[in-house]
Coordinates of C-alpha atoms in Angstrom, one line a residue:
M1 CA 111.6 117.3 84.8
D2 CA 113.2 120.7 84.9
I3 CA 116.6 121.6 86.3
F4 CA 115.2 123.1 89.5
D5 CA 113.3 120.0 90.4
S6 CA 116.3 117.8 89.5
I7 CA 118.6 119.9 91.8
L8 CA 116.0 119.9 94.6
L9 CA 115.6 116.2 94.5
G10 CA 119.3 115.7 94.2
I11 CA 120.0 117.7 97.3
V12 CA 117.3 115.8 99.2
Q13 CA 118.7 112.5 98.1
G14 CA 122.3 113.4 98.8
L15 CA 121.6 114.7 102.3
T16 CA 119.1 112.1 103.5
E17 CA 121.0 109.1 102.1
F18 CA 123.5 109.7 104.9
L19 CA 121.7 111.7 107.5
P20 CA 119.4 109.4 109.5
V21 CA 116.0 111.0 108.5
S22 CA 114.9 108.7 105.6
S23 CA 115.3 109.9 102.0
S24 CA 112.3 107.8 100.8
G25 CA 110.1 109.1 103.6
H26 CA 111.0 112.7 102.9
L27 CA 110.3 112.3 99.1
E28 CA 107.0 110.7 99.8
I29 CA 106.0 113.5 102.2
G30 CA 107.1 116.2 99.7
K31 CA 105.1 114.7 96.9
A32 CA 102.0 114.4 99.1
I33 CA 102.2 118.0 100.4
L34 CA 103.3 119.8 97.2
G35 CA 101.6 117.4 94.7
D36 CA 103.0 115.5 91.8
K37 CA 102.8 118.5 89.6
S38 CA 105.1 120.5 91.9
I39 CA 107.5 117.6 92.3
P40 CA 107.3 115.2 89.3
E41 CA 107.5 111.5 90.1
E42 CA 111.0 110.3 89.8
S43 CA 111.6 108.0 86.8
L44 CA 113.6 104.8 87.4
L45 CA 116.6 106.3 85.5
F46 CA 116.6 109.4 87.6
T47 CA 116.4 107.4 90.8
V48 CA 119.3 105.3 89.7
V49 CA 121.4 108.3 88.8
L50 CA 120.8 109.9 92.2
H51 CA 121.8 106.7 94.0
F52 CA 124.8 106.3 91.8
A53 CA 125.9 109.9 92.8
T54 CA 125.6 109.1 96.5
A55 CA 127.5 105.9 96.0
L56 CA 130.3 107.8 94.3
S57 CA 130.4 110.3 97.2
T58 CA 130.8 107.4 99.6
I59 CA 133.7 106.1 97.5
V60 CA 135.4 109.5 97.5
I61 CA 135.1 109.9 101.3
F62 CA 136.3 106.4 102.0
R63 CA 138.7 106.1 99.1
K64 CA 141.7 105.3 101.3
D65 CA 139.8 102.7 103.2
I66 CA 138.4 101.1 100.1
L67 CA 141.9 101.0 98.4
E68 CA 143.4 99.3 101.5
I69 CA 140.5 96.8 101.7
I70 CA 140.8 95.9 98.0
K71 CA 144.6 95.6 98.3
G72 CA 144.3 93.3 101.3
F73 CA 141.5 91.3 99.7
L74 CA 143.5 90.7 96.5
S75 CA 146.3 89.2 98.6
F76 CA 144.0 86.2 98.9
K77 CA 144.7 85.7 102.5
W78 CA 142.3 85.4 105.5
N79 CA 143.3 88.8 106.8
D80 CA 141.2 91.7 108.3
D81 CA 140.4 93.1 104.9
T82 CA 139.1 89.8 103.6
K83 CA 137.1 89.4 106.7
F84 CA 135.6 92.9 106.2
V85 CA 134.6 92.1 102.6
T86 CA 133.0 88.9 103.8
K87 CA 131.0 90.8 106.4
I88 CA 129.9 93.3 103.8
A89 CA 128.8 90.4 101.6
I90 CA 126.9 88.8 104.5
S91 CA 125.2 92.2 105.3
M92 CA 123.9 92.4 101.7
L93 CA 122.0 89.1 101.8
P94 CA 118.8 90.2 103.6
A95 CA 118.3 93.3 101.4
A96 CA 119.2 91.4 98.2
F97 CA 116.6 88.7 99.2
V98 CA 113.9 91.2 99.8
G99 CA 114.7 93.1 96.6
L100 CA 114.6 90.0 94.5
F101 CA 111.5 88.4 95.8
F102 CA 109.4 91.3 97.2
E103 CA 110.1 94.1 94.8
E104 CA 106.5 94.5 93.6
Q105 CA 105.1 94.5 97.2
L106 CA 107.7 97.2 98.2
E107 CA 106.8 99.4 95.2
Q108 CA 103.1 99.4 96.4
L109 CA 104.3 101.1 99.7
F110 CA 105.6 104.1 97.8
G111 CA 102.2 105.4 96.7
G112 CA 101.9 108.3 99.0
N113 CA 101.1 106.3 102.2
I114 CA 101.9 109.2 104.5
L115 CA 100.5 107.4 107.6
L116 CA 103.0 104.5 107.1
V117 CA 105.8 107.0 106.6
G118 CA 104.9 108.9 109.8
C119 CA 104.8 105.7 111.9
M120 CA 108.1 104.5 110.5
L121 CA 109.8 107.9 111.2
L122 CA 108.7 107.4 114.8
V123 CA 110.4 104.0 114.8
T124 CA 113.6 105.7 113.4
A125 CA 113.4 108.3 116.2
V126 CA 113.3 105.6 118.8
L127 CA 116.2 103.7 117.3
L128 CA 118.3 106.9 117.1
F129 CA 117.4 107.9 120.7
F130 CA 118.6 104.6 122.2
A131 CA 121.7 104.5 120.0
D132 CA 122.7 108.0 121.1
K133 CA 122.7 106.8 124.7
A134 CA 124.8 103.7 124.0
K135 CA 128.4 103.8 125.4
N136 CA 131.2 103.9 122.9
T137 CA 133.5 100.9 122.6
N138 CA 136.4 99.6 120.6
K139 CA 134.4 96.5 119.3
N140 CA 134.5 95.6 115.6
V141 CA 131.5 94.4 113.7
S142 CA 131.4 90.6 113.9
F143 CA 130.0 88.2 111.3
K144 CA 126.9 87.7 113.4
D145 CA 126.5 91.5 113.7
A146 CA 126.9 91.9 110.0
L147 CA 123.9 89.7 109.4
I148 CA 121.8 91.5 112.0
I149 CA 122.7 94.9 110.6
G150 CA 121.9 93.5 107.1
V151 CA 118.4 92.6 108.4
S152 CA 117.9 96.2 109.6
Q153 CA 119.0 97.4 106.2
A154 CA 116.4 95.3 104.6
I155 CA 113.7 96.6 107.0
A156 CA 114.9 100.1 106.1
M157 CA 113.5 99.6 102.6
L158 CA 110.2 100.7 104.1
P159 CA 109.5 104.4 103.5
G160 CA 110.2 106.3 106.7
I161 CA 112.8 104.0 108.1
S162 CA 116.2 105.6 107.6
R163 CA 118.8 103.2 106.2
S164 CA 121.8 104.9 107.7
G165 CA 119.9 105.5 111.0
A166 CA 118.7 101.9 111.2
T167 CA 122.1 100.3 110.4
I168 CA 124.2 102.6 112.5
S169 CA 121.8 102.3 115.5
T170 CA 121.6 98.6 115.2
S171 CA 125.4 98.3 115.0
V172 CA 125.9 100.6 118.0
L173 CA 123.2 98.8 120.1
L174 CA 125.1 95.6 119.4
G175 CA 128.0 97.2 121.2
N176 CA 130.2 98.2 118.3
D177 CA 132.4 101.2 118.1
K178 CA 130.4 104.2 116.8
T179 CA 132.9 105.4 114.2
K180 CA 133.3 101.8 112.9
A181 CA 129.6 101.4 112.9
A182 CA 129.2 104.5 110.6
R183 CA 132.0 103.3 108.4
F184 CA 130.4 99.9 108.0
S185 CA 127.0 101.4 107.4
F186 CA 128.1 103.6 104.6
L187 CA 130.3 101.0 102.9
M188 CA 127.8 98.2 103.0
V189 CA 125.3 100.0 100.8
V190 CA 127.7 100.7 97.9
P191 CA 127.7 97.1 96.5
L192 CA 123.9 97.1 96.7
I193 CA 123.5 100.3 94.7
F194 CA 125.9 99.1 92.0
G195 CA 124.1 95.7 92.0
K196 CA 120.8 97.4 91.5
I197 CA 122.2 99.6 88.7
A198 CA 123.6 96.5 87.0
K199 CA 120.3 94.6 87.4
D200 CA 118.3 97.5 85.9
I201 CA 120.6 97.9 83.0
L202 CA 120.9 94.2 82.2
G203 CA 117.1 93.8 82.6
G204 CA 116.5 96.6 80.1
D205 CA 114.4 98.6 82.6
L206 CA 116.3 101.9 81.9
N207 CA 115.3 104.1 79.0
F208 CA 118.1 106.5 78.3
D209 CA 116.5 108.1 75.2
S210 CA 113.6 109.7 76.9
Q211 CA 115.5 111.6 79.6
N212 CA 116.8 115.1 79.7
I213 CA 120.5 114.9 80.0
T214 CA 120.8 118.4 81.5
A215 CA 118.3 117.6 84.2
L216 CA 120.0 114.3 84.9
S217 CA 123.4 116.0 85.2
A218 CA 122.1 118.7 87.5
G219 CA 120.5 116.1 89.8
F220 CA 123.6 114.0 89.7
I221 CA 125.9 116.9 90.7
A222 CA 123.6 118.1 93.4
A223 CA 123.3 114.6 94.9
F224 CA 127.0 114.0 94.7
V225 CA 128.0 117.3 96.4
A226 CA 125.2 117.0 99.1
G227 CA 126.4 113.5 99.7
L228 CA 130.0 114.5 100.3
F229 CA 128.8 117.0 102.8
A230 CA 126.3 114.8 104.6
C231 CA 128.6 111.8 104.8
T232 CA 131.4 113.8 106.3
W233 CA 129.0 115.5 108.7
M234 CA 127.4 112.3 109.8
I235 CA 130.6 110.6 110.7
S236 CA 131.4 113.6 112.9
L237 CA 128.0 113.6 114.5
V238 CA 128.2 109.9 115.3
K239 CA 131.5 110.4 117.0
K240 CA 130.1 113.2 119.1
S241 CA 126.9 111.3 120.0
K242 CA 124.6 113.8 118.4
L243 CA 122.0 111.4 117.1
S244 CA 119.4 112.6 119.6
Y245 CA 118.9 115.7 117.5
F246 CA 117.9 113.6 114.5
A247 CA 115.7 111.5 116.8
I248 CA 113.8 114.7 117.8
Y249 CA 113.6 115.8 114.2
C250 CA 112.2 112.4 113.0
A251 CA 109.7 112.4 115.9
I252 CA 108.4 115.8 115.0
V253 CA 108.2 115.1 111.2
G254 CA 106.6 111.7 112.0
I255 CA 103.9 113.3 114.2
I256 CA 103.2 115.9 111.5
A257 CA 103.0 113.3 108.8
I258 CA 100.6 111.2 110.8
S259 CA 98.4 114.2 111.6
F260 CA 98.4 115.2 108.0
A261 CA 97.4 111.7 106.9
I262 CA 94.6 111.5 109.5
S263 CA 93.2 114.9 108.6
N264 CA 93.1 114.0 104.9

């Protein structure tokens, strides 16, 4: 993989990890349109590196929140921070279950199935449209909400379903405050990414010797910088109820993808 491809994929991953347009869906569409020779298939290590970069960008944006949460959690009292950590843990359960027991089935969906991607982008568009119309509140994410949002995160493993779009929309439709919904959505994925990295490393699935360090570094930096921008922008957009723009975008791309799949 050359540096240009690494930077391109890094930017795509960094932006679409936070913007509600589905990073997996866009990568699948890009591969189908341009061909594997134009955009080489991502190796497992490269995928992990990009997700690690976006996880770090989340930590940088929410560093003050994370430090306060850790500090409160380490006081070993049943306070708001301990409750928040517990909610994050609950939200991880559905995705962790799917990842552990249905990993092979999921991988089979990432073989250029553009029709599936297009249909799922339409589902994302519908979710974003209704979430944008929801009234803002002061409500915090409850334990029950955390589990339901976690289920939406697990469903978002399908290519074309935006993880951030699905989790934020679900949270808002449950009546939660929009800013708090975005904060919970971005923080809930960090433990999953680090857990996935640890699983791959301990399982010996990563081959560090065969990779181009320069290309990896370029992709990492691109994903990290794009992630910083996208995360900050997305928080602002959610506050201003601008999700409908992304709903329109997902609907247009979804229709194009379905048309492309049918014509081919």
